[in-house]
GROMACS .gro file of C-alpha atoms in nm:
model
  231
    1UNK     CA    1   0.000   0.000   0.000
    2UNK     CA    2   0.162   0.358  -0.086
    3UNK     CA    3   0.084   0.690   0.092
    4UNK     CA    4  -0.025   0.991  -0.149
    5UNK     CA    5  -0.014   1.315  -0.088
    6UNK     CA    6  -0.289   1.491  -0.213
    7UNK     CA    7  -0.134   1.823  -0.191
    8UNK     CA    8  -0.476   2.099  -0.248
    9UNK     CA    9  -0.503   2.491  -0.269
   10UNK     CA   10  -0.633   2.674   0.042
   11UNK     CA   11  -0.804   2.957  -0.135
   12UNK     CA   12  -1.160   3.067  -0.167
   13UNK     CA   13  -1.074   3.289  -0.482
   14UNK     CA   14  -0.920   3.369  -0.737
   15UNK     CA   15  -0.801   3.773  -0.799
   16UNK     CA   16  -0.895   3.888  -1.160
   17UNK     CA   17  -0.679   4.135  -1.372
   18UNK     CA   18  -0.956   4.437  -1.202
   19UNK     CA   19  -0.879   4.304  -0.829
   20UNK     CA   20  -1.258   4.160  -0.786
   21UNK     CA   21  -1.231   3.804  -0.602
   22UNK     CA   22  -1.372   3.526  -0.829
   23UNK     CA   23  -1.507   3.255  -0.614
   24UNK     CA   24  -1.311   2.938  -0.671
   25UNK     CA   25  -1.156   2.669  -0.452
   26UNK     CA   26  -1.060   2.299  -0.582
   27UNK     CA   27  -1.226   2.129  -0.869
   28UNK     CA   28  -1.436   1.825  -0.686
   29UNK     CA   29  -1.417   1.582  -1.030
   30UNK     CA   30  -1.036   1.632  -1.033
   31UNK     CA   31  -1.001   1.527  -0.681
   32UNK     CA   32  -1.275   1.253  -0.647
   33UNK     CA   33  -1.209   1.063  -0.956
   34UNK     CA   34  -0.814   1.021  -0.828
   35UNK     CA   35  -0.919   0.941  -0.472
   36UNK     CA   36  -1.132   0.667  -0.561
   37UNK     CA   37  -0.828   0.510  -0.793
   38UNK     CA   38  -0.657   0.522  -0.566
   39UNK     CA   39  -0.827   0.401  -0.277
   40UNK     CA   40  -0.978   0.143  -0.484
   41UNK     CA   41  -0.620   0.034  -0.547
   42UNK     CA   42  -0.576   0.019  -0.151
   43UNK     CA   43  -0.393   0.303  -0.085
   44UNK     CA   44  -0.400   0.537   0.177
   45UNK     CA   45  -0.419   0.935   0.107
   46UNK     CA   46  -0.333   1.237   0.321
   47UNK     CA   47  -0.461   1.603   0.173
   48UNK     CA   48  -0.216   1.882   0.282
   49UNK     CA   49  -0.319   2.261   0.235
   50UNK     CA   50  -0.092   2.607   0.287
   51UNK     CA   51  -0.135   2.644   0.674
   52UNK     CA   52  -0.372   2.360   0.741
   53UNK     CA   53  -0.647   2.486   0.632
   54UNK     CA   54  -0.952   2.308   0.497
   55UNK     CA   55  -0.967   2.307   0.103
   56UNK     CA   56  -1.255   2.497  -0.024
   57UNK     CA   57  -1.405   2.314  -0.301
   58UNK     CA   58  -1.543   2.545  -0.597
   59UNK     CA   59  -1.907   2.508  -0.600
   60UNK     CA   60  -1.943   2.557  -0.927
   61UNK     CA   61  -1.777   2.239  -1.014
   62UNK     CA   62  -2.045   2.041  -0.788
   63UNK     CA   63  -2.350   2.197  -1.090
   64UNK     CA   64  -2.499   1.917  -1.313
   65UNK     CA   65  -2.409   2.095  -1.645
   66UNK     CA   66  -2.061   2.034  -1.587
   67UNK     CA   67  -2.115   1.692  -1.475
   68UNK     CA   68  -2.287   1.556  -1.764
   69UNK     CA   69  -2.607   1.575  -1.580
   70UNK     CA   70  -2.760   1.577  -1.267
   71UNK     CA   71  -2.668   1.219  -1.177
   72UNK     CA   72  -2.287   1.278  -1.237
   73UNK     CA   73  -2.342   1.576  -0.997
   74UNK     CA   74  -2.432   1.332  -0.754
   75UNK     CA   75  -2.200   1.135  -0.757
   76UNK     CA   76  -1.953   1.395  -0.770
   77UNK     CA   77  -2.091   1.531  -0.434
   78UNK     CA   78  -2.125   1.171  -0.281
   79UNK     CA   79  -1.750   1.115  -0.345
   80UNK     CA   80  -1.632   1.468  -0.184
   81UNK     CA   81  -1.844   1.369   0.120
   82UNK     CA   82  -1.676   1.058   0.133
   83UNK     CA   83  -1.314   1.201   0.120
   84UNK     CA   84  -1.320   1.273   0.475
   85UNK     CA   85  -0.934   1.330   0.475
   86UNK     CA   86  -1.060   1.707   0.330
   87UNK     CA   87  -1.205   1.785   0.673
   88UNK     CA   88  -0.853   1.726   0.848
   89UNK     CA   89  -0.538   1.813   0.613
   90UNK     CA   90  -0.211   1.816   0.746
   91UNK     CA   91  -0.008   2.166   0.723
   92UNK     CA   92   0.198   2.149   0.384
   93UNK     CA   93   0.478   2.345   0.623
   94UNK     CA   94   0.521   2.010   0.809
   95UNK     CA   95   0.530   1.732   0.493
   96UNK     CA   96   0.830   1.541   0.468
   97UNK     CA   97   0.810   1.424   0.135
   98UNK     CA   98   1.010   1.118   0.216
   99UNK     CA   99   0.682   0.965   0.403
  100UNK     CA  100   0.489   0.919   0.092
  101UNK     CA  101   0.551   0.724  -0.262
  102UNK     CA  102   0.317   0.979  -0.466
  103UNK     CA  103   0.218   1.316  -0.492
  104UNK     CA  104  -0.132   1.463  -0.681
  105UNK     CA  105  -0.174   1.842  -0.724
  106UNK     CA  106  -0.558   1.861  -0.840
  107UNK     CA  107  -0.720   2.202  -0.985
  108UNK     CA  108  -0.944   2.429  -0.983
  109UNK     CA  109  -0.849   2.842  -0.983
  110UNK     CA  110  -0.754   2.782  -0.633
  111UNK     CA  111  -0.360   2.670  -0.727
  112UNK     CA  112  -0.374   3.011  -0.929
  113UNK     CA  113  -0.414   3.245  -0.625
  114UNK     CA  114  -0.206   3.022  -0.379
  115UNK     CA  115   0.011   2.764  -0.519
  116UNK     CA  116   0.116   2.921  -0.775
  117UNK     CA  117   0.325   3.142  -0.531
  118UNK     CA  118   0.391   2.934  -0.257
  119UNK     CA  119   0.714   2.844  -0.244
  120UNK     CA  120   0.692   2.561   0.047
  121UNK     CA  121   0.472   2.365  -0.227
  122UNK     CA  122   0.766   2.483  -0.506
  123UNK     CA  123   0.982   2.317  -0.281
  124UNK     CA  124   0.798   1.977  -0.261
  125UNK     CA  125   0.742   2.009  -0.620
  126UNK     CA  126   1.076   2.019  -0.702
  127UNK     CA  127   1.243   1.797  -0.487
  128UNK     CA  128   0.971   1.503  -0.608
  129UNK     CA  129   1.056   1.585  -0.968
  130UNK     CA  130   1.466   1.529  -0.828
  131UNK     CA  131   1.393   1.230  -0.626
  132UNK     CA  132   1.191   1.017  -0.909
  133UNK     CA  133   0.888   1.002  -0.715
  134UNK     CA  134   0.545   0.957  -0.908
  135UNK     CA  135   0.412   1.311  -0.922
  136UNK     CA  136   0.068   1.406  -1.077
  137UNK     CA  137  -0.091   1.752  -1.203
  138UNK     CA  138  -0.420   1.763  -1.359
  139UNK     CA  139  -0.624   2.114  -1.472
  140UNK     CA  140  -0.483   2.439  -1.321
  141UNK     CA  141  -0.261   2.221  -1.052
  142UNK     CA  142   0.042   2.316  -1.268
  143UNK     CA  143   0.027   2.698  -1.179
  144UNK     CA  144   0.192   2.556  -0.860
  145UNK     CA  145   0.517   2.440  -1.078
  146UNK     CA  146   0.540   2.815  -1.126
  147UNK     CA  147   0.687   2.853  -0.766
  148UNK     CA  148   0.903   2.557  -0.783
  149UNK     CA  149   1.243   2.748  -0.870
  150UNK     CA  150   1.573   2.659  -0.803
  151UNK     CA  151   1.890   2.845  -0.638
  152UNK     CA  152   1.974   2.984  -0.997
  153UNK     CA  153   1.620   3.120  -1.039
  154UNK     CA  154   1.543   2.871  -1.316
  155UNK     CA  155   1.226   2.683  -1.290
  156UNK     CA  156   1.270   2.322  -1.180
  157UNK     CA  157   0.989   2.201  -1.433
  158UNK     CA  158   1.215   2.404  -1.728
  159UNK     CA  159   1.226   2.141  -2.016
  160UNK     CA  160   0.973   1.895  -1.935
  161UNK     CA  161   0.672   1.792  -2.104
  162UNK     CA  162   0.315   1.874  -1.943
  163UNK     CA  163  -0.007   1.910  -1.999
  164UNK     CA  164  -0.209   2.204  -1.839
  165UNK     CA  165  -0.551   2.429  -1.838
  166UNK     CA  166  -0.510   2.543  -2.211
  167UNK     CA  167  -0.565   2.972  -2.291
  168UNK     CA  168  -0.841   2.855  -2.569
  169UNK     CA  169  -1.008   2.622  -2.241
  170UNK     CA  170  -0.965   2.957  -2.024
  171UNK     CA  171  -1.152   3.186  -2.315
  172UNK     CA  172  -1.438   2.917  -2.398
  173UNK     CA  173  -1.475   2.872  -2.001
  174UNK     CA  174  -1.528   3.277  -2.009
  175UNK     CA  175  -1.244   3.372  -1.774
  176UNK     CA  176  -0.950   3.396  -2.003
  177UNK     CA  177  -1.042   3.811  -2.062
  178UNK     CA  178  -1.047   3.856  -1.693
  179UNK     CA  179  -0.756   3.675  -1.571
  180UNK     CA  180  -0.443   3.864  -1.455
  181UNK     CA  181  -0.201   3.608  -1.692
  182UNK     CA  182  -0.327   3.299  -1.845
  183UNK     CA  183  -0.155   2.935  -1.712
  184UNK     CA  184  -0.016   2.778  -2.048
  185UNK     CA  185   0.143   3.127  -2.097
  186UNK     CA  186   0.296   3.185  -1.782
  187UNK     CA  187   0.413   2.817  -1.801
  188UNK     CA  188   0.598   2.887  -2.142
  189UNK     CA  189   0.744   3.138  -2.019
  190UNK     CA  190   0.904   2.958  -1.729
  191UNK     CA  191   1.030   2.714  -2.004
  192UNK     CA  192   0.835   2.476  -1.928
  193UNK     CA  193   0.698   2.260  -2.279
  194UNK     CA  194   0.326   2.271  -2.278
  195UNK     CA  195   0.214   2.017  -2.473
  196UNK     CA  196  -0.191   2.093  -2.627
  197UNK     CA  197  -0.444   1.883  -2.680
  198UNK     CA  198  -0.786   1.968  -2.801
  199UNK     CA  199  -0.981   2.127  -2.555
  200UNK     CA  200  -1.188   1.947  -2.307
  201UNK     CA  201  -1.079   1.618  -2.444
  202UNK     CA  202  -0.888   1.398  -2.198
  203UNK     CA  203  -0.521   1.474  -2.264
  204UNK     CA  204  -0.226   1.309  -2.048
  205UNK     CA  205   0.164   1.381  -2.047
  206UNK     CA  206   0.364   1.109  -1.947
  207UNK     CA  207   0.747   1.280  -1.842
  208UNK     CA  208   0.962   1.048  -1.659
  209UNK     CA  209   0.789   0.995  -1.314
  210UNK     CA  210   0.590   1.353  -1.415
  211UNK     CA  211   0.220   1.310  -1.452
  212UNK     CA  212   0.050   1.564  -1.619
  213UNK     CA  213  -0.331   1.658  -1.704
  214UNK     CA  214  -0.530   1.914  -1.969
  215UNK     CA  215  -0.827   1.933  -1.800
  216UNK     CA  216  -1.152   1.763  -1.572
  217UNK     CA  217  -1.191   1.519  -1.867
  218UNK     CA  218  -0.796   1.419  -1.779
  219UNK     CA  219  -0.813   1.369  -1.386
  220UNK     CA  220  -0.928   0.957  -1.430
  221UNK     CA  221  -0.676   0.906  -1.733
  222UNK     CA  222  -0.410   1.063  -1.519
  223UNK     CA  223  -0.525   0.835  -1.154
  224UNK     CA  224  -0.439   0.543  -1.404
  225UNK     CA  225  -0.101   0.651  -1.596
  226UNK     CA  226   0.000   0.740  -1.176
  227UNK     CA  227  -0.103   0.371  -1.084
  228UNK     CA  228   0.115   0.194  -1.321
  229UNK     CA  229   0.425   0.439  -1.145
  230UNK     CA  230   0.317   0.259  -0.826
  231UNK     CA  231   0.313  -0.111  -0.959
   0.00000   0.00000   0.00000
């Protein structure tokens, strides 16, 4: 049995270009669908958050248009009740990353407004990458490679291949006008090789022991490409 780390955004909202607070949080498919691989699969999973707190999940993701329907919403919400390692995360400050065999960053905008600056989650990020172990990103979880920079200011990601929250996903979704940068850009720019896929189709990079997913439609492709890494 391995230990994962689900490691989740603490943040209620996301700031937009204008500095209004969009309500946001985690993305419940991307984090459900993964749990219940890997639970399935007999293994045990501890959620850690920026301070301890509890993750906020974004409601919007619980709605039955973007769950294919009212009974996919349900079952949606029925796994996020039954992930009862949300109500009692660990602080991310106190993770030794040598306790666990896996790590899973899932999305939402949340990553954008924390993660993506925090530099305690850069360091996990990073030293997984290093150490070989299995390390999955799915949706807008890769804004937190953004803060995973080394010594030389280089970013630790610089040169691998991953898959990410697309800017023609961002548009369509209607926030890609109103965001203060856009993820696939700001990941370029890092150096970091986004590889495309079509949007909202599942779409998983496979980079050494790096994971990486598009989108929602990418979080149970990914739980499975991050099982074979466990044997």
């Amino acid at each position: 049995m391995a230990k994962i780390l689900f490691v989740m955004t603490g943040a209620d909202h996301w700031t937009l270009a204008d500095g209004t607070p969009h309500p946001t949080g985690f993305w419940a498919e991307e984090a459900v669908t993964p749990y219940e691989a890997f639970r399935a699969a007999g293994h045990e999973v501890v959620v850690a958050t920026p301070g301890g707190v509890v993750p906020p999940v974004d409601k919007g993701s619980l709605a039955a248009e973007l769950n294919g329907g009212q009974e996919g919403a349900d079952r949606v919400a029925a796994g996020l009740a039954a992930m009862t390692e949300l109500k009692r995360p660990v602080r991310l400050e106190d993770v030794d990353l040598a306790d666990y065999t896996a790590v899973f960053y899932p999305g939402g905008h949340g990553p954008m407004e924390d993660l993506a600056v925090d530099a305690v989650s850069g360091r996990i990020l990073a030293t997984a990458l290093e150490s070989g172990t299995a390390l999955g990103v799915v949706c807008h979880g890769p804004a937190a490679l953004l803060a995973a920079v080394k010594e030389d200011g280089t970013n630790a990601f610089a040169g691998r291949r991953v898959a990410a929250f697309t800017n023609d996903e961002e548009m369509q979704a209607g926030l890609g006008d109103k965001a203060k940068w856009l993820l696939q850009d700001r990941l370029t720019e890092a150096g970091v090789d986004v590889q495309v896929g079509e949007p909202w189709a599942p779409h998983v990079v496979v980079d050494g022991n790096l994971v990486t997913g598009q989108n929602p439609a990418s979080s149970g492709p990914l739980a499975a490409e991050l099982l074979k890494k466990l044997g």
